[in-house]
Coordinates of N, CA and C in Angstrom, one line a residue:
M18 N -15.4 -11.3 -15.9 CA -14.0 -10.6 -15.3 C -13.5 -12.0 -14.7
N19 N -11.9 -12.0 -14.8 CA -11.1 -12.9 -14.4 C -11.6 -13.0 -12.8
K20 N -10.8 -14.1 -12.3 CA -10.7 -14.8 -10.9 C -9.2 -14.1 -10.7
P21 N -8.9 -13.7 -9.3 CA -7.4 -13.2 -9.3 C -6.9 -14.4 -8.6
V22 N -5.6 -14.5 -8.8 CA -4.8 -15.8 -8.9 C -4.2 -16.0 -7.5
D23 N -4.1 -16.9 -6.8 CA -3.6 -16.6 -5.4 C -2.1 -17.7 -5.5
V24 N -1.1 -16.3 -4.7 CA -0.1 -16.7 -4.7 C 0.6 -16.8 -3.3
G25 N 1.3 -18.3 -3.1 CA 1.5 -18.1 -1.8 C 0.5 -18.6 -0.6
P26 N 1.1 -19.0 0.4 CA 0.1 -18.8 1.7 C -0.5 -17.7 2.1
K27 N -1.5 -18.2 3.1 CA -2.7 -17.1 3.2 C -2.0 -15.8 4.1
W28 N -1.1 -15.7 4.7 CA -0.2 -14.6 5.4 C 0.0 -13.9 4.3
F29 N 0.5 -14.5 3.3 CA 1.5 -13.5 2.6 C 0.2 -12.8 1.3
Q30 N -0.8 -14.0 1.2 CA -1.8 -13.5 0.4 C -2.7 -12.4 1.6
A31 N -2.6 -12.3 2.2 CA -3.4 -10.9 3.1 C -2.7 -9.4 2.7
M32 N -1.2 -9.6 2.2 CA -0.7 -8.0 2.1 C -0.4 -8.0 0.1
M33 N -0.8 -8.9 -0.5 CA -1.1 -9.0 -1.9 C -1.6 -8.1 -2.1
L34 N -0.9 -7.9 -3.6 CA -2.2 -6.5 -4.2 C -3.1 -7.8 -5.5
P35 N -4.0 -7.1 -6.0 CA -4.6 -8.1 -6.4 C -3.8 -8.1 -7.9
I36 N -3.8 -9.7 -8.0 CA -3.0 -10.1 -9.2 C -4.2 -10.6 -10.6
A37 N -4.0 -10.1 -11.8 CA -5.0 -10.6 -12.7 C -4.4 -11.6 -13.1
S38 N -5.4 -12.4 -13.6 CA -4.9 -13.8 -14.6 C -4.4 -14.0 -15.5
K39 N -4.1 -15.0 -15.9 CA -3.0 -15.2 -17.6 C -3.5 -14.2 -18.0
S40 N -4.8 -14.6 -18.9 CA -5.7 -14.3 -20.1 C -6.5 -12.7 -19.7
D41 N -5.9 -12.2 -18.8 CA -6.5 -10.9 -18.4 C -5.5 -10.2 -19.2
V42 N -5.7 -10.0 -20.6 CA -4.9 -9.2 -21.6 C -5.0 -7.5 -21.3
G43 N -6.0 -7.2 -20.8 CA -6.1 -5.6 -20.4 C -4.9 -5.6 -19.4
A44 N -5.4 -5.9 -18.5 CA -4.0 -5.9 -17.4 C -2.6 -6.2 -17.9
L45 N -2.4 -7.2 -18.5 CA -1.1 -7.4 -18.9 C -0.9 -6.2 -19.9
R46 N -1.3 -5.8 -20.6 CA -1.2 -4.1 -21.7 C -1.0 -3.4 -21.3
S47 N -1.4 -3.3 -20.0 CA -1.2 -1.9 -19.1 C -0.5 -2.0 -18.2
F48 N 0.1 -3.0 -17.7 CA 1.8 -3.5 -17.4 C 2.8 -2.9 -18.2
A49 N 2.7 -3.8 -19.1 CA 3.6 -3.9 -20.3 C 3.7 -2.4 -20.7
L50 N 3.0 -1.4 -20.9 CA 3.0 0.2 -21.6 C 3.6 0.8 -20.3
T51 N 3.1 0.4 -19.2 CA 3.5 1.2 -17.9 C 5.4 0.6 -17.8
M52 N 6.0 -0.3 -18.0 CA 6.8 -0.9 -17.6 C 7.8 -0.1 -18.7
A53 N 7.0 -0.2 -19.8 CA 7.8 0.1 -21.1 C 8.6 1.7 -20.8
I54 N 7.0 2.3 -20.4 CA 7.4 4.1 -20.1 C 8.2 4.5 -19.3
T55 N 8.2 3.9 -17.9 CA 8.9 4.2 -17.0 C 10.6 3.8 -17.2
I56 N 10.8 2.5 -17.5 CA 12.2 2.0 -17.6 C 12.9 2.7 -18.3
P57 N 12.7 3.1 -18.8 CA 13.5 4.4 -19.9 C 13.8 5.7 -19.0
L58 N 12.5 5.8 -17.8 CA 12.6 7.6 -17.8 C 13.3 7.0 -16.4
I59 N 13.5 6.3 -15.7 CA 14.7 6.0 -14.4 C 15.7 5.3 -14.8
F60 N 16.2 4.7 -15.7 CA 17.6 4.4 -16.0 C 18.2 5.1 -17.0
M61 N 17.2 6.0 -18.1 CA 17.7 6.7 -18.6 C 18.0 8.1 -18.2
L62 N 17.3 9.2 -17.5 CA 16.9 10.0 -17.2 C 17.4 10.2 -15.8
V63 N 16.3 9.7 -14.5 CA 16.7 9.6 -13.6 C 18.2 9.0 -12.6
L64 N 18.5 7.7 -12.8 CA 19.9 7.3 -12.5 C 21.0 8.3 -13.1
P65 N 21.2 8.5 -14.5 CA 22.5 9.1 -15.1 C 22.5 10.4 -14.2
W66 N 21.5 11.1 -14.2 CA 21.2 12.6 -13.5 C 21.9 12.6 -12.3
L67 N 21.4 11.4 -11.5 CA 21.3 11.8 -10.0 C 23.6 10.8 -9.6
F68 N 23.5 10.2 -10.4 CA 25.0 9.5 -10.3 C 25.7 10.0 -11.3
E69 N 25.2 11.3 -12.3 CA 26.4 11.8 -13.3 C 27.0 10.7 -14.1
R70 N 26.5 9.6 -14.8 CA 26.8 8.7 -15.6 C 26.3 8.9 -16.8
S71 N 26.6 8.5 -17.8 CA 26.7 8.4 -19.3 C 25.2 7.6 -19.6
I72 N 24.5 8.1 -20.5 CA 23.0 7.6 -20.8 C 23.4 6.2 -21.8
P73 N 22.3 5.1 -21.0 CA 22.9 3.6 -21.6 C 21.9 3.4 -22.3
N74 N 22.1 2.6 -23.6 CA 20.8 2.3 -24.6 C 20.3 1.1 -24.0
W75 N 20.4 0.4 -23.4 CA 19.9 -0.8 -23.3 C 18.1 -0.6 -22.3
P76 N 17.8 0.2 -21.8 CA 16.4 0.4 -21.9 C 15.2 1.0 -22.6
I77 N 16.2 1.6 -23.8 CA 15.4 2.0 -25.4 C 15.0 0.2 -25.6
A78 N 15.6 -0.7 -25.6 CA 15.7 -2.3 -26.5 C 14.7 -2.6 -25.2
M79 N 14.7 -2.5 -24.1 CA 14.0 -3.2 -23.0 C 12.6 -2.7 -23.4
S80 N 12.3 -1.3 -23.3 CA 11.3 -0.6 -23.9 C 10.5 -1.4 -25.2
M81 N 11.2 -1.3 -26.3 CA 10.6 -1.5 -27.2 C 10.3 -2.9 -27.4
A82 N 11.0 -4.0 -26.8 CA 10.2 -5.3 -26.5 C 9.2 -5.1 -25.6
L83 N 9.0 -4.7 -24.5 CA 8.0 -4.6 -23.8 C 6.7 -4.3 -24.8
A84 N 7.1 -3.0 -25.6 CA 5.9 -2.6 -26.2 C 5.2 -3.7 -27.5
L85 N 6.4 -4.4 -27.9 CA 6.3 -5.1 -29.1 C 5.0 -6.5 -28.6
T86 N 5.4 -6.8 -27.2 CA 5.0 -7.9 -26.9 C 3.9 -8.1 -26.3
Q87 N 3.6 -6.3 -25.7 CA 2.4 -6.2 -25.4 C 1.1 -6.1 -26.2
I88 N 1.4 -5.6 -27.7 CA 0.9 -5.7 -28.9 C 0.3 -6.8 -29.4
F89 N 1.5 -7.7 -29.5 CA 1.2 -8.9 -30.3 C 0.9 -10.3 -29.7
K90 N 1.6 -10.4 -28.2 CA 1.3 -11.5 -27.5 C 1.6 -11.2 -26.1
P91 N 0.3 -10.5 -25.6 CA 0.8 -9.9 -23.8 C 1.0 -11.3 -23.0
S92 N 0.6 -12.6 -23.5 CA 0.6 -13.4 -22.4 C 2.0 -13.7 -21.8
I93 N 2.7 -13.8 -22.9 CA 4.1 -14.1 -22.7 C 4.8 -13.2 -21.7
L94 N 4.0 -12.0 -21.3 CA 4.9 -11.2 -20.1 C 4.1 -11.3 -18.4
Y95 N 3.5 -12.8 -18.5 CA 2.8 -13.1 -17.6 C 3.6 -13.1 -16.3
P96 N 4.8 -13.9 -16.7 CA 5.9 -14.8 -15.9 C 6.1 -13.2 -14.7
I97 N 6.8 -12.4 -15.9 CA 7.2 -11.1 -15.7 C 6.5 -10.5 -14.7
Y98 N 5.0 -10.0 -15.4 CA 3.9 -9.6 -14.5 C 4.2 -10.0 -12.8
L99 N 3.9 -11.2 -12.5 CA 3.4 -12.3 -11.6 C 4.9 -12.0 -10.6
V100 N 6.0 -11.8 -11.0 CA 7.6 -11.8 -10.2 C 7.0 -10.0 -9.5
W101 N 6.6 -9.5 -10.6 CA 6.7 -7.4 -10.4 C 5.4 -7.8 -9.4
M102 N 4.9 -8.4 -9.4 CA 3.7 -7.7 -8.3 C 3.8 -8.5 -7.0
V103 N 4.6 -9.3 -6.9 CA 4.9 -9.9 -5.8 C 6.4 -9.3 -5.1
F104 N 6.7 -8.6 -6.1 CA 8.0 -7.6 -5.1 C 7.0 -6.1 -4.9
A105 N 5.9 -5.7 -6.1 CA 5.3 -4.9 -5.6 C 4.7 -4.9 -4.0
S106 N 4.2 -5.6 -4.2 CA 3.2 -6.2 -2.7 C 4.2 -5.8 -1.6
A107 N 5.0 -6.7 -1.7 CA 6.4 -6.6 -0.4 C 6.8 -5.6 -0.2
L108 N 7.0 -4.7 -1.3 CA 7.3 -3.3 -1.0 C 6.7 -2.5 -0.6
G109 N 5.2 -2.8 -1.0 CA 4.3 -2.0 -0.1 C 4.1 -1.9 1.3
W110 N 3.8 -2.8 1.7 CA 3.4 -3.8 2.7 C 5.2 -3.0 3.6
L111 N 6.3 -3.2 3.3 CA 7.1 -3.0 4.1 C 7.1 -1.0 4.2
N112 N 6.8 -0.1 3.2 CA 6.7 1.2 3.1 C 5.4 1.2 4.0
T113 N 4.3 0.9 3.9 CA 3.1 1.0 4.8 C 3.9 1.4 6.3
H114 N 4.1 -0.3 6.5 CA 4.4 -0.4 8.2 C 5.9 0.5 8.4
L115 N 6.8 1.0 7.5 CA 7.6 1.7 8.1 C 7.1 3.2 8.5
I116 N 6.5 3.6 7.5 CA 6.0 5.2 7.2 C 4.7 5.1 8.6
M117 N 3.9 4.2 8.8 CA 3.2 4.1 9.9 C 4.1 4.4 11.6
F118 N 5.3 3.5 11.1 CA 6.1 3.2 12.4 C 6.6 5.1 12.8
V119 N 7.5 5.1 11.7 CA 7.5 6.7 12.2 C 6.4 7.6 12.6
I120 N 5.6 7.3 11.7 CA 4.5 8.8 12.1 C 4.2 8.3 13.5
F121 N 4.0 7.0 14.0 CA 3.7 6.8 15.3 C 4.7 7.1 16.6
Y122 N 5.9 6.7 16.3 CA 7.1 6.8 17.3 C 8.2 8.0 17.0
F123 N 7.9 8.8 16.3 CA 8.1 10.5 15.7 C 7.4 11.2 16.0
I124 N 5.7 11.6 15.9 CA 5.4 11.9 16.3 C 4.2 11.7 17.0
I125 N 3.5 11.1 17.1 CA 2.4 11.0 17.9 C 3.0 10.2 19.5
V126 N 3.8 9.5 19.9 CA 4.2 9.5 20.8 C 5.0 11.1 21.6
P127 N 5.7 11.2 21.0 CA 6.4 12.6 21.7 C 5.0 13.5 21.8
I128 N 4.3 13.9 21.1 CA 3.4 14.5 21.5 C 2.7 13.7 22.7
G129 N 2.3 12.7 22.8 CA 1.4 12.3 24.3 C 2.6 12.7 25.2
L130 N 3.8 12.3 25.0 CA 4.8 12.4 26.1 C 4.2 13.9 26.7
F131 N 5.0 14.5 26.1 CA 4.5 16.0 26.1 C 3.0 16.2 26.7
M132 N 2.0 16.3 26.0 CA 0.9 16.6 26.9 C 0.9 15.7 28.5
R133 N 1.3 14.8 28.7 CA 1.3 14.4 29.9 C 2.3 15.0 30.7
L134 N 3.8 15.4 30.4 CA 4.0 16.0 30.9 C 3.8 17.4 31.2
I135 N 3.2 18.3 31.0 CA 2.4 19.1 30.8 C 0.9 19.2 31.3
N136 N 0.5 18.1 31.7 CA -1.2 17.4 32.3 C -1.8 18.3 31.8
K137 N -1.9 17.9 30.5 CA -2.9 18.7 29.5 C -3.9 17.5 29.0
L138 N -3.5 16.4 29.1 CA -4.5 15.1 28.5 C -5.9 15.5 28.4
Q139 N -6.8 14.6 27.4 CA -7.8 15.1 27.4 C -9.0 13.9 28.0
F140 N -7.8 12.5 28.4 CA -8.4 11.6 29.3 C -8.0 11.7 30.8
K141 N -8.4 12.1 31.4 CA -8.3 11.9 32.9 C -8.6 10.3 33.5
H142 N -7.7 9.5 33.8 CA -8.1 8.5 34.6 C -7.6 8.6 35.9
K143 N -8.5 8.3 36.5 CA -8.9 8.2 37.9 C -8.3 6.9 38.3
I144 N -7.3 6.8 38.8 CA -6.9 4.8 39.5 C -7.6 4.6 40.4
T145 N -8.7 5.1 41.7 CA -8.9 5.1 42.4 C -10.6 3.8 41.9
E146 N -10.9 4.4 40.8 CA -12.3 4.0 40.4 C -11.8 2.9 39.7
K147 N -13.1 1.5 40.2 CA -12.8 -0.1 39.6 C -12.7 0.1 38.0
S148 N -14.3 1.1 37.5 CA -14.2 1.2 36.0 C -14.6 2.4 35.9
A149 N -14.6 2.3 34.0 CA -14.8 3.9 33.4 C -16.5 3.7 33.0
W150 N -17.0 2.8 33.6 CA -18.4 2.8 32.8 C -19.4 3.6 33.5
V151 N -20.1 4.3 32.6 CA -21.3 5.2 33.7 C -22.3 4.7 33.6
K152 N -23.1 4.5 34.7 CA -24.4 4.0 34.6 C -25.4 5.0 34.4
N153 N -26.4 4.6 33.4 CA -27.5 5.7 32.9 C -28.6 5.1 34.2
Q154 N -29.2 6.2 34.3 CA -30.1 6.2 35.5 C -31.4 6.6 34.9
K155 N -31.4 6.9 33.6 CA -32.8 6.7 33.3 C -33.6 5.7 32.9
I156 N -34.6 4.9 32.9 CA -35.4 4.2 32.5 C -35.7 4.5 30.5
P157 N -35.2 3.7 30.1 CA -34.9 3.6 28.3 C -36.9 3.3 28.2
S158 N -37.4 4.6 26.8 CA -38.7 4.7 26.3 C -38.4 4.2 25.1
K159 N -39.8 4.6 24.5 CA -40.1 4.3 22.9 C -39.3 5.4 22.3
E160 N -39.2 6.6 22.9 CA -38.9 7.5 22.0 C -37.5 8.0 22.7
N161 N -37.0 7.1 23.2 CA -35.5 7.0 23.6 C -34.8 5.9 22.8
L162 N -35.3 5.1 22.1 CA -35.1 4.4 21.0 C -35.2 4.8 19.4
K163 N -36.0 5.3 19.5 CA -36.5 6.3 18.2 C -35.5 7.2 17.8
E164 N -35.4 8.0 18.9 CA -34.4 9.4 18.6 C -33.3 9.1 19.6
P165 N -32.1 8.4 19.6 CA -31.3 7.7 21.0 C -30.3 9.3 21.2
F166 N -30.5 10.5 20.1 CA -29.2 11.6 20.4 C -30.5 12.5 20.7

């Protein structure tokens, strides 16, 4: 198994997807095949349909170049793969945080405010108490430790 490649500072590596090494031919072939299929689909079907434009021919040429490269010399694709993985990692990090932000502030917070408004919160916090800690009056025995519940 090939060792993953380190790209950038430590804070950036925390959000990075795993990146294959240059000698990982299988990963590079998989990347090239995925791109060879995806690029024509996006640029020849989806975008012309959305924007009512004519169908371009360059995605076929790019797809053929990727397909031939992945067959004969996949290591040439490594710089493209590296740039794509950095871009995909940043995009994945952004999407994840954006989705979590939307869910929290547009779903969780309004539900919490509504529950507080109608006084139906599950946690009843009494301001008079200094702590929420409940002291156990029982002395622990061997049976309690073997079967705690």
